[in-house]
PDB file of C-alpha atoms in Angstrom:
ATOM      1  CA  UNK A1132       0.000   0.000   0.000  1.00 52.00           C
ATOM      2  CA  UNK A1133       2.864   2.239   1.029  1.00 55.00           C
ATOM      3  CA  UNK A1134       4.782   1.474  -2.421  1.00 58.00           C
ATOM      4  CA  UNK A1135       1.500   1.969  -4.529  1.00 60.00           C
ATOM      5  CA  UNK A1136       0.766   5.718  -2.534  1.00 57.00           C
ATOM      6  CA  UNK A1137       4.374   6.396  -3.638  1.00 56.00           C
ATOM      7  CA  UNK A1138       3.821   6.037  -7.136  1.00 56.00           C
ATOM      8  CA  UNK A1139       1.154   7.876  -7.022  1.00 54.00           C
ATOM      9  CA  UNK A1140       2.811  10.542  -5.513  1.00 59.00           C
ATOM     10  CA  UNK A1141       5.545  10.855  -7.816  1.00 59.00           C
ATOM     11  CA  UNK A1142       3.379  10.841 -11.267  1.00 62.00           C
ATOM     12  CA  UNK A1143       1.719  13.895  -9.681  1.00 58.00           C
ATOM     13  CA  UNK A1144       5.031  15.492  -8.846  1.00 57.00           C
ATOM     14  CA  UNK A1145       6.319  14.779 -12.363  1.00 58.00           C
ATOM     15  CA  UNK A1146       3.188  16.265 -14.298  1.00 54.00           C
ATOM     16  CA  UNK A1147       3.337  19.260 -12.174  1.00 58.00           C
ATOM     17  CA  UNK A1148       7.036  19.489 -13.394  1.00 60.00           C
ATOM     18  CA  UNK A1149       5.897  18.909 -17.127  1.00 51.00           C
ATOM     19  CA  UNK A1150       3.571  21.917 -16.986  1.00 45.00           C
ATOM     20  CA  UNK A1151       5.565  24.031 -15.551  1.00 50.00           C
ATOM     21  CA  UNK A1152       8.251  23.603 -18.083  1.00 50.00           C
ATOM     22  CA  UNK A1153       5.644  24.059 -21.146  1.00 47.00           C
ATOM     23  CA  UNK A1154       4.463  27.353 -19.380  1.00 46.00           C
ATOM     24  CA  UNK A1155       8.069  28.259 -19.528  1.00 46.00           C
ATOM     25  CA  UNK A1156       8.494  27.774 -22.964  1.00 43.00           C
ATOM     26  CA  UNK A1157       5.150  29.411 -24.386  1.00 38.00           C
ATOM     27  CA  UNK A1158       6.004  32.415 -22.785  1.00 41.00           C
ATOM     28  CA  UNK A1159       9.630  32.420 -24.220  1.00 40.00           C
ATOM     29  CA  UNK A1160       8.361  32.131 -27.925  1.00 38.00           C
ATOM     30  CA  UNK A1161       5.310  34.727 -26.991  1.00 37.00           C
ATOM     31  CA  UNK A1162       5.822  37.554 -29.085  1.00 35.00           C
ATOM     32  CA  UNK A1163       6.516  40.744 -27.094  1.00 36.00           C
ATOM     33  CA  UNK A1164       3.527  43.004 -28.023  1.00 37.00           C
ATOM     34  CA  UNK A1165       4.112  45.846 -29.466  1.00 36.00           C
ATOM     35  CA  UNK A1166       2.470  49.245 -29.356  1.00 38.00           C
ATOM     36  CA  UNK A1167       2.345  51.990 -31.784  1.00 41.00           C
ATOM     37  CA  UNK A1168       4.720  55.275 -30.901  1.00 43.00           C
ATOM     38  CA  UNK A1169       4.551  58.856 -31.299  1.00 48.00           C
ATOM     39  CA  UNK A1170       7.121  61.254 -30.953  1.00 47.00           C
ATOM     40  CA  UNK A1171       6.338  62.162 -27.174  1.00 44.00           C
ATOM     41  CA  UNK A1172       6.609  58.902 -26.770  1.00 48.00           C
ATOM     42  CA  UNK A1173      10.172  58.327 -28.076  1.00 47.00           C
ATOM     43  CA  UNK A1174      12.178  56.345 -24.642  1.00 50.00           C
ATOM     44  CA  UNK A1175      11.431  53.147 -22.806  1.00 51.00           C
ATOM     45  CA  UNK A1176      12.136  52.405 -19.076  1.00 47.00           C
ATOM     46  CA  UNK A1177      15.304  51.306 -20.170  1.00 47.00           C
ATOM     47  CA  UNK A1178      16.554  54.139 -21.442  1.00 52.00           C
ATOM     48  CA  UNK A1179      16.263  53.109 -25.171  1.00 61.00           C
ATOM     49  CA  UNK A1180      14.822  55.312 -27.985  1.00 70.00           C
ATOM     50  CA  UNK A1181      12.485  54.515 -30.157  1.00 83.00           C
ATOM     51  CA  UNK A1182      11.331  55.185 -33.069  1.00 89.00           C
ATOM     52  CA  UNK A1183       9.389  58.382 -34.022  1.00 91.00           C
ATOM     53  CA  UNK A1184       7.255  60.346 -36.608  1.00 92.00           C
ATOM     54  CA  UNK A1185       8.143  63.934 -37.639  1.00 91.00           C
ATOM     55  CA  UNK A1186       6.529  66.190 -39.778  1.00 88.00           C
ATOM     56  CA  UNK A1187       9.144  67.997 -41.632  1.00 81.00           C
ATOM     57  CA  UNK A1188       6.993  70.891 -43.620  1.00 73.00           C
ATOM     58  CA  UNK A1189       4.684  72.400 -42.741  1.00 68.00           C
ATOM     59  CA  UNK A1190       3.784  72.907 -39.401  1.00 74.00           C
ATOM     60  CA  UNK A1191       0.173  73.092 -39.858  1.00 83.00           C
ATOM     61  CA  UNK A1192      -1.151  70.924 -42.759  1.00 89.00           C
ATOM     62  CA  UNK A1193      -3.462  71.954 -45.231  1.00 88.00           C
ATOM     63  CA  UNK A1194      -6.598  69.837 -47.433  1.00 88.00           C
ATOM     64  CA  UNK A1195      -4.851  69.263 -50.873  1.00 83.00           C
ATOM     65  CA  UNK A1196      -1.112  70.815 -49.861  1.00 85.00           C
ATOM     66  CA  UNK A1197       1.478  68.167 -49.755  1.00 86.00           C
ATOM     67  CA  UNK A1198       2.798  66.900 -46.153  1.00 90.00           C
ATOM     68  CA  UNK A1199       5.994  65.355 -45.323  1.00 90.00           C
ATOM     69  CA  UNK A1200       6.739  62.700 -42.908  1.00 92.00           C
ATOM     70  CA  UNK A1201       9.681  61.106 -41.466  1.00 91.00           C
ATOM     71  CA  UNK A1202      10.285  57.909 -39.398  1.00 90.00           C
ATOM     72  CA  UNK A1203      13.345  58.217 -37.006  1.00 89.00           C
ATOM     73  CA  UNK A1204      15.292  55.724 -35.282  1.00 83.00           C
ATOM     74  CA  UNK A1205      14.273  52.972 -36.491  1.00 81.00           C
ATOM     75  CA  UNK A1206      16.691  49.566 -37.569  1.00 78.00           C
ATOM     76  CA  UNK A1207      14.743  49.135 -40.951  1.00 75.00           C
ATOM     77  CA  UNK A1208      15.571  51.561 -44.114  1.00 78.00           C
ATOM     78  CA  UNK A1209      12.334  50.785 -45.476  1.00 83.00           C
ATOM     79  CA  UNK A1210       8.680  51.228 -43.713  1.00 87.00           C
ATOM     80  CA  UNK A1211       4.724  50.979 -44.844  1.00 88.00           C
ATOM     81  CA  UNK A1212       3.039  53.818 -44.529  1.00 90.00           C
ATOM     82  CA  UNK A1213      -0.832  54.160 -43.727  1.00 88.00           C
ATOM     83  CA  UNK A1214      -3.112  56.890 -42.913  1.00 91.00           C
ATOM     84  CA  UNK A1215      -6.217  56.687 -40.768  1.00 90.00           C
ATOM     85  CA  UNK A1216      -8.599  57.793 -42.324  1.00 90.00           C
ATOM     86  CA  UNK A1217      -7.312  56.248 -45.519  1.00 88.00           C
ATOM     87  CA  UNK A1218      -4.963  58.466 -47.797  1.00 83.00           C
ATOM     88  CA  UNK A1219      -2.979  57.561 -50.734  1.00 78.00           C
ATOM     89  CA  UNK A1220       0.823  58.010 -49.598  1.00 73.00           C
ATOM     90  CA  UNK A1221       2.801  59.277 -52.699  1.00 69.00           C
ATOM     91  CA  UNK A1222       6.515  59.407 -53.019  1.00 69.00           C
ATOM     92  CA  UNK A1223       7.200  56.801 -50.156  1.00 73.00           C
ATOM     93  CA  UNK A1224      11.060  57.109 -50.007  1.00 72.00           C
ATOM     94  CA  UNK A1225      10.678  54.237 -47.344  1.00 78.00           C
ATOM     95  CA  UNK A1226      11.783  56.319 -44.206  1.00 86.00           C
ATOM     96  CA  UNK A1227      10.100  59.420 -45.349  1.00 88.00           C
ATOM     97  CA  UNK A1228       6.390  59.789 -47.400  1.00 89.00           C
ATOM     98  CA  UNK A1229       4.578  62.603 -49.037  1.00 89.00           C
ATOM     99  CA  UNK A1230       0.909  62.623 -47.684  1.00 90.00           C
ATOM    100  CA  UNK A1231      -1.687  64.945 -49.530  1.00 87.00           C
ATOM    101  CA  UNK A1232      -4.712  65.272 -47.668  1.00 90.00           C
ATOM    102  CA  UNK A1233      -7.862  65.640 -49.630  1.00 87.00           C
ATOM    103  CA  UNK A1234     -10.325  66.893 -46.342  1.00 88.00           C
ATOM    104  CA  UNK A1235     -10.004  68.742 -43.326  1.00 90.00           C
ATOM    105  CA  UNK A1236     -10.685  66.342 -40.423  1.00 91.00           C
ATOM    106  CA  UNK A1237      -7.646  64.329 -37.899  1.00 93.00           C
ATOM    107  CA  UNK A1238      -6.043  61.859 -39.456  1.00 94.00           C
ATOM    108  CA  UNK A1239      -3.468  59.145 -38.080  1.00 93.00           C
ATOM    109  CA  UNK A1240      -0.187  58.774 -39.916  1.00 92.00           C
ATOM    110  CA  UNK A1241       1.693  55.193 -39.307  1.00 91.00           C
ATOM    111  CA  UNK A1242       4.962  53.478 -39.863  1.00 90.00           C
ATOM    112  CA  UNK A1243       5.136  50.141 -39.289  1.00 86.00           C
ATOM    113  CA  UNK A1244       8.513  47.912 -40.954  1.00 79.00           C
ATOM    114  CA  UNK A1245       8.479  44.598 -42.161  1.00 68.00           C
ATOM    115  CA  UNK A1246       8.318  42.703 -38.610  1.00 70.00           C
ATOM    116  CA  UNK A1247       6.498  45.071 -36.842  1.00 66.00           C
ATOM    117  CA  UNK A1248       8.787  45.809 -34.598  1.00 69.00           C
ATOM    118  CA  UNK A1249       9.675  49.176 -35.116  1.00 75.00           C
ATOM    119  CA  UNK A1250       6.050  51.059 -35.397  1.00 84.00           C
ATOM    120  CA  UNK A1251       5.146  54.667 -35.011  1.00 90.00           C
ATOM    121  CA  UNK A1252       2.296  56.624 -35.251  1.00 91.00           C
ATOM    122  CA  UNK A1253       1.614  60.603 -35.470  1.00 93.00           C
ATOM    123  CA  UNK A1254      -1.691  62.109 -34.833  1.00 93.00           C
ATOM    124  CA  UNK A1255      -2.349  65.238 -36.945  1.00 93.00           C
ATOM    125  CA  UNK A1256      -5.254  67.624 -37.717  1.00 92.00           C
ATOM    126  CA  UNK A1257      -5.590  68.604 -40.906  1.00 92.00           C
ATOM    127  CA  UNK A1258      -7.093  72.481 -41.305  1.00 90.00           C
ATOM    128  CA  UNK A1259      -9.092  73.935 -44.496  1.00 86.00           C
ATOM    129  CA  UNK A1260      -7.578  74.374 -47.906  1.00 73.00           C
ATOM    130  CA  UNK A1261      -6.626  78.196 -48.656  1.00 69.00           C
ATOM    131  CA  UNK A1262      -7.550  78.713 -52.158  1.00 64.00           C
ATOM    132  CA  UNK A1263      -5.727  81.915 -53.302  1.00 66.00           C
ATOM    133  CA  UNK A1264      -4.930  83.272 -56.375  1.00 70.00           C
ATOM    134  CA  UNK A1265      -1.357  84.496 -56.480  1.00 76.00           C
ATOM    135  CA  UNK A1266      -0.900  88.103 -56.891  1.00 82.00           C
ATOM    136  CA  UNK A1267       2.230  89.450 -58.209  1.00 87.00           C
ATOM    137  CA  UNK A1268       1.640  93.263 -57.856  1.00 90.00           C
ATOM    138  CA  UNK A1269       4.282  95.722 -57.215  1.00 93.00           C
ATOM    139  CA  UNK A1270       4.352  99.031 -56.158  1.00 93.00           C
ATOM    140  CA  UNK A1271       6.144 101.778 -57.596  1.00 95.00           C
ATOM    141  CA  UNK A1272       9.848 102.019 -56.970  1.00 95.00           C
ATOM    142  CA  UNK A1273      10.794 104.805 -54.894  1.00 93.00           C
ATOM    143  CA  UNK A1274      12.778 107.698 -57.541  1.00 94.00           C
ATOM    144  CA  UNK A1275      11.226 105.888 -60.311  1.00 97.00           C
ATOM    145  CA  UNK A1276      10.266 107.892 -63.453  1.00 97.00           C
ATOM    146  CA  UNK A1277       7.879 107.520 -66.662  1.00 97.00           C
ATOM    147  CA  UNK A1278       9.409 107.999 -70.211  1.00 97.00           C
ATOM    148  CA  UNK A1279       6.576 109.378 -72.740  1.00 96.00           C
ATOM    149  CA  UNK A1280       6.542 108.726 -76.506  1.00 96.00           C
ATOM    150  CA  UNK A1281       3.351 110.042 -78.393  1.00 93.00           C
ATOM    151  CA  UNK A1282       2.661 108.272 -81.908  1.00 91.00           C
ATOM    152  CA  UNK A1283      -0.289 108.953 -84.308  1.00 85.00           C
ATOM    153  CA  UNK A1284      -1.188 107.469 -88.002  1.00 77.00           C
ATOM    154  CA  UNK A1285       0.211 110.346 -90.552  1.00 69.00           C
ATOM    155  CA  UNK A1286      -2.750 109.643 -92.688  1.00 66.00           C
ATOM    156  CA  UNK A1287      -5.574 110.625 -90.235  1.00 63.00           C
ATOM    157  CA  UNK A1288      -4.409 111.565 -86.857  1.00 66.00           C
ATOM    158  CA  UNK A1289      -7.956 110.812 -85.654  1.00 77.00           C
ATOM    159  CA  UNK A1290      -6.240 109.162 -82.903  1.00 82.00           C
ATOM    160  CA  UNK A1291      -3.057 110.018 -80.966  1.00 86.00           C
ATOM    161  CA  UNK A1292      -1.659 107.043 -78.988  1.00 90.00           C
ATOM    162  CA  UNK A1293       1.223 107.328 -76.010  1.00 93.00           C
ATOM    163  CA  UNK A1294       3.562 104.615 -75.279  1.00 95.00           C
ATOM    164  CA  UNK A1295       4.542 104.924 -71.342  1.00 96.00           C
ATOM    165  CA  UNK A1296       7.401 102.896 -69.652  1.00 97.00           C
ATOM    166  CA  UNK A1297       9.247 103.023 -66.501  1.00 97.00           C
ATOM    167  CA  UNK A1298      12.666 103.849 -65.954  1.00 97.00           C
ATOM    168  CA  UNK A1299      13.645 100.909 -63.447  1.00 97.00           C
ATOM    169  CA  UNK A1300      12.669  97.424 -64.292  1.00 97.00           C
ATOM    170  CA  UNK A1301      10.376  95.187 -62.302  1.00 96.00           C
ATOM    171  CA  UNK A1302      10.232  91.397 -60.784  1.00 93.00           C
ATOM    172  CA  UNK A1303       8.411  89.505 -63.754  1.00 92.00           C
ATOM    173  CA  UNK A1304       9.416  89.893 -67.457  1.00 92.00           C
ATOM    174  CA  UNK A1305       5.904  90.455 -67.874  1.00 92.00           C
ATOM    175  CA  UNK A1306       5.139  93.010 -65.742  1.00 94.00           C
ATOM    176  CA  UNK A1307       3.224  95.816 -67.286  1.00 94.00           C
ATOM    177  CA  UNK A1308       1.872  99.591 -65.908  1.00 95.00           C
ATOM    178  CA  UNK A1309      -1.632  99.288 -64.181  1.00 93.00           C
ATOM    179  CA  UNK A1310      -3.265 102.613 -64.823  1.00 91.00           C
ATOM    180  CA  UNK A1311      -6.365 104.307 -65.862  1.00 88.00           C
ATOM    181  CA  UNK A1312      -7.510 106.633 -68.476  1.00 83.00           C
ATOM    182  CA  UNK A1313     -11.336 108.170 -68.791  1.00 77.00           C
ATOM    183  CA  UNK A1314     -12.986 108.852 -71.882  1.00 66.00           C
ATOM    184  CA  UNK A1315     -11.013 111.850 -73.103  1.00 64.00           C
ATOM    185  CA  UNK A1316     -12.963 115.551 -73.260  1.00 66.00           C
ATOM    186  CA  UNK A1317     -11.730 118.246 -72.695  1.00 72.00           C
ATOM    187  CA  UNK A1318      -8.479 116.734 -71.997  1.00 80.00           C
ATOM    188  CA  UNK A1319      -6.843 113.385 -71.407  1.00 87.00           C
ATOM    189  CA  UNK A1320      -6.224 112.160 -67.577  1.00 91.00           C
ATOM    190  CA  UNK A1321      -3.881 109.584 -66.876  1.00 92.00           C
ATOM    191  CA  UNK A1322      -3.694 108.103 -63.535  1.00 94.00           C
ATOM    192  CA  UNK A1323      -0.585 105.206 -63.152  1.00 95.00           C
ATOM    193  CA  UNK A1324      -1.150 102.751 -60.194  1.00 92.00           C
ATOM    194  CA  UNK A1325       1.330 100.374 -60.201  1.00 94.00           C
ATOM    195  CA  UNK A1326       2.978  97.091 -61.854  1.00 95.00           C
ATOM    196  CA  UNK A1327       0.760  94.011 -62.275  1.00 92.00           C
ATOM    197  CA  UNK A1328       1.618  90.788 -63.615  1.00 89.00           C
ATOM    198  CA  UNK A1329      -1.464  88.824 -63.602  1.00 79.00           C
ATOM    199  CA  UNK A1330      -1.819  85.485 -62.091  1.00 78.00           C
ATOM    200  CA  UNK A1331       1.417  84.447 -63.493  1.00 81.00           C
ATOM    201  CA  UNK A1332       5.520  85.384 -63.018  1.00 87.00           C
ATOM    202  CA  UNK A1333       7.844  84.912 -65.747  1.00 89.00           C
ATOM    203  CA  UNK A1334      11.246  85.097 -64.714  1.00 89.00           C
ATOM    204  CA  UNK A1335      13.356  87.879 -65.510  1.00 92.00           C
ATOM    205  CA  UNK A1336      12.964  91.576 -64.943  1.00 93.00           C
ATOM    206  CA  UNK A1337      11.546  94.577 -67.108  1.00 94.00           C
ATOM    207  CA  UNK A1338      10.124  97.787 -67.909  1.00 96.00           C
ATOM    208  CA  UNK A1339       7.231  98.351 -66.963  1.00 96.00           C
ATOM    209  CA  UNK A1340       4.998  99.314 -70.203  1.00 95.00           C
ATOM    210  CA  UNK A1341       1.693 100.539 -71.178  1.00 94.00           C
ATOM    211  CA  UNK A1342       0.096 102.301 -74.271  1.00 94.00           C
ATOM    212  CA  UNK A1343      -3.056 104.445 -74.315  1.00 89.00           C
ATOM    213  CA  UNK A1344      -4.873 106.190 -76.726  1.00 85.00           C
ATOM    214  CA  UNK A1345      -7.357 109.053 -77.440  1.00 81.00           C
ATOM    215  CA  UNK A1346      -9.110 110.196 -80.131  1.00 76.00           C
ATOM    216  CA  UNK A1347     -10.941 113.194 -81.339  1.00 73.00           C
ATOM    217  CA  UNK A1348     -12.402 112.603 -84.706  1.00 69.00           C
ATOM    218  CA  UNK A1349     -13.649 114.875 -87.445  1.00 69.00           C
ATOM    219  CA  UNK A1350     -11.602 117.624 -85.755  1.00 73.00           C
ATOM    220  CA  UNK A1351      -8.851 119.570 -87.117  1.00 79.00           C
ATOM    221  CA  UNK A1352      -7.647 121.320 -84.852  1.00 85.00           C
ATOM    222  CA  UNK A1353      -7.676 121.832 -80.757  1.00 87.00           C
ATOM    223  CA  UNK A1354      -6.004 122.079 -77.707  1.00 90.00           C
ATOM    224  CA  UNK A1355      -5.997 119.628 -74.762  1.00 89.00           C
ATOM    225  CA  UNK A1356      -5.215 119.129 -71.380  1.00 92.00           C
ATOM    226  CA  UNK A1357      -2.979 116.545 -70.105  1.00 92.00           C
ATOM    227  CA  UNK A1358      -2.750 115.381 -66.475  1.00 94.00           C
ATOM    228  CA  UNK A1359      -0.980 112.540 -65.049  1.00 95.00           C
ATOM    229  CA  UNK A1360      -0.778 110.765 -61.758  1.00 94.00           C
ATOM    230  CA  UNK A1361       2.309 109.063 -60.845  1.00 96.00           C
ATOM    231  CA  UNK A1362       3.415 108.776 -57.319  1.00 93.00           C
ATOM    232  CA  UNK A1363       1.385 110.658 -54.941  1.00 92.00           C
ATOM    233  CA  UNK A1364       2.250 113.876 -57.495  1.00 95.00           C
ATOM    234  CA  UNK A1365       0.097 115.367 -60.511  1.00 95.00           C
ATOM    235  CA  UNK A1366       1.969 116.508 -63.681  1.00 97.00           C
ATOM    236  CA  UNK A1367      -0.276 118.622 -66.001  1.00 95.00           C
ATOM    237  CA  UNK A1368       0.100 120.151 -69.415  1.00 95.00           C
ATOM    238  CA  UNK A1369      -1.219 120.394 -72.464  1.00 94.00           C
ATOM    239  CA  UNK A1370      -0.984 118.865 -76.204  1.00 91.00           C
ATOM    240  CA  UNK A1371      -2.123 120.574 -79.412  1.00 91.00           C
ATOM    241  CA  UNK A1372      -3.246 119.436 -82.726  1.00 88.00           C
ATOM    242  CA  UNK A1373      -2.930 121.463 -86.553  1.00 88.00           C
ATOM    243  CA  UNK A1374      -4.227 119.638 -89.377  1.00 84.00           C
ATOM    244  CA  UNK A1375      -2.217 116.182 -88.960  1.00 83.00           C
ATOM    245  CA  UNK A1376       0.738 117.386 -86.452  1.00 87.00           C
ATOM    246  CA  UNK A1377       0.830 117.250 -82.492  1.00 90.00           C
ATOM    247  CA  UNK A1378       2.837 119.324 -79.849  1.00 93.00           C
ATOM    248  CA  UNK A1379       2.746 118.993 -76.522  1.00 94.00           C
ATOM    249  CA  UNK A1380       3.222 121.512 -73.967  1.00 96.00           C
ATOM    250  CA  UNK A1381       4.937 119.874 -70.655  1.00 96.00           C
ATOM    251  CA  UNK A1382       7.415 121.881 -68.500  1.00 96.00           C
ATOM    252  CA  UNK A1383       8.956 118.850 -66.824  1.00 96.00           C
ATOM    253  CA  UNK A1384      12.313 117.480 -66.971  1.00 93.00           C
ATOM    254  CA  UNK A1385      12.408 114.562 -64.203  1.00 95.00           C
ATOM    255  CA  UNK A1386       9.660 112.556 -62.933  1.00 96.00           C
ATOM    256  CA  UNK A1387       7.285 112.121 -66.014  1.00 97.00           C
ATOM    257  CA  UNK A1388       9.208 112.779 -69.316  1.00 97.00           C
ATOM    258  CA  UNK A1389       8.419 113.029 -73.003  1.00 96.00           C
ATOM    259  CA  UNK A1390      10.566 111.871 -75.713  1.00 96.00           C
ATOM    260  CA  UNK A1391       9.710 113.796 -77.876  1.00 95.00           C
ATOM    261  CA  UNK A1392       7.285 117.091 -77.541  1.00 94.00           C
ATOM    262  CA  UNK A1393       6.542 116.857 -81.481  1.00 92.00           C
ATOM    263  CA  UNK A1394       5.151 115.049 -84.106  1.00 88.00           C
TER     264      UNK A1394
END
């Protein structure tokens, strides 16, 4: 009896001994879990870095501008990147991706490598879009001055038309004068407001041009005034027309300057 309570004893000590040598090895081969990092979140209680997500430009991301993204400190030269909500990543340079985000809203940008052991995440907020139209205006340059050349057909001189061009050149090689000319009457006013390129910047600098015109048809012969605008400061004078020739009358030597005072 004593030999059989023996054996039974030592089966039960020797299972016990089998289990706890499984347990041992299932949690050796258990996978460490691992949990998705930001960069606040970049050192373990060991002292060891992780890896991280930085956004590299801009600070404050945009609907439809391009973001950029970089993984740091991680062993792999080559992650996956996701977005939550979805976004198509473009230009994934494996430690680095482009991310253009199509709506406002916040958005979760990961990096996770190959094994899954070096995975980051950055939470972001994505503001509006800011739709503007670029504007390539200039103001006038301080000492600038206008150069005046009056033209006119030979055969009718119905019309008489005045090229105008700055003396200092402007950002834009096609920059041109903004300015503003009434209906002529009793005499032409010309009122110069600055250099405008449009929408669009060539590269290169110029002169800033523009060309007006004013007619006074079926009439022989008169006498205008002529006023213009330029810099906070009115030049005036006059212009006179006999049969097919023009003179102008225009006492100024700097600032706003004809070419010529005949034609």
């Amino acid at each position: 009896m004593r030999t059989e309570k023996w054996l039974v004893l030592c089966i039960a000590l020797l299972l016990i001994q089998l289990v706890a040598c499984e347990r041992g090895k299932m949690e050796e081969n258990a996978p460490v879990p691992v949990s998705a990092r930001t960069g606040t979140d970049s050192t373990d209680t060991a002292g060891t870095v992780k890896p991280y997500i930085v956004l590299d430009n801009p600070d404050t991301i945009r609907a439809r501008q391009p973001a950029t993204f970089k993984f740091v400190g991680g062993k792999k030269q080559k992650v996956v990147w996701r977005t939550v909500p979805f976004e198509f990543v473009l230009n994934n340079h494996g430690t680095s991706a482009v991310v253009t985000f199509q709506n406002p809203g916040n958005y979760r940008v990961l990096a996770v490598d190959s094994l899954g052991t070096d995975t980051a995440y950055l939470d972001v907020v994505v503001k509006g879009s800011i739709n503007t139209i670029p504007n390539y205006d200039q103001a006038i340059q301080e000492g600038d001055q206008l150069y005046l050349t009056p033209t006119s057909n030979p055969d009718t001189a119905n019309f008489l038309g005045i090229r105008i061009a700055t003396a200092k050149q402007y950002e834009c090689s096609n920059s041109y004068l903004q300015i503003h000319w009434p209906e002529p009457g009793n005499g032409l006013t010309v009122d110069v407001k600055g250099v405008v390129a449009g929408n669009r910047c060539d590269s290169g600098k110029t002169t800033a041009k523009a060309f007006i015109t004013a007619g006074y048809i079926n009439v022989e012969n008169y006498t205008k005034n002529f006023e213009i605008r330029f810099q906070n400061k009115t030049y005036r004078g006059s212009f006179k027309k006999t049969g097919k020739h023009f003179e102008f009358t225009w006492p100024y030597d700097s600032g706003v300057v004809f070419t010529t005072k005949t034609l």
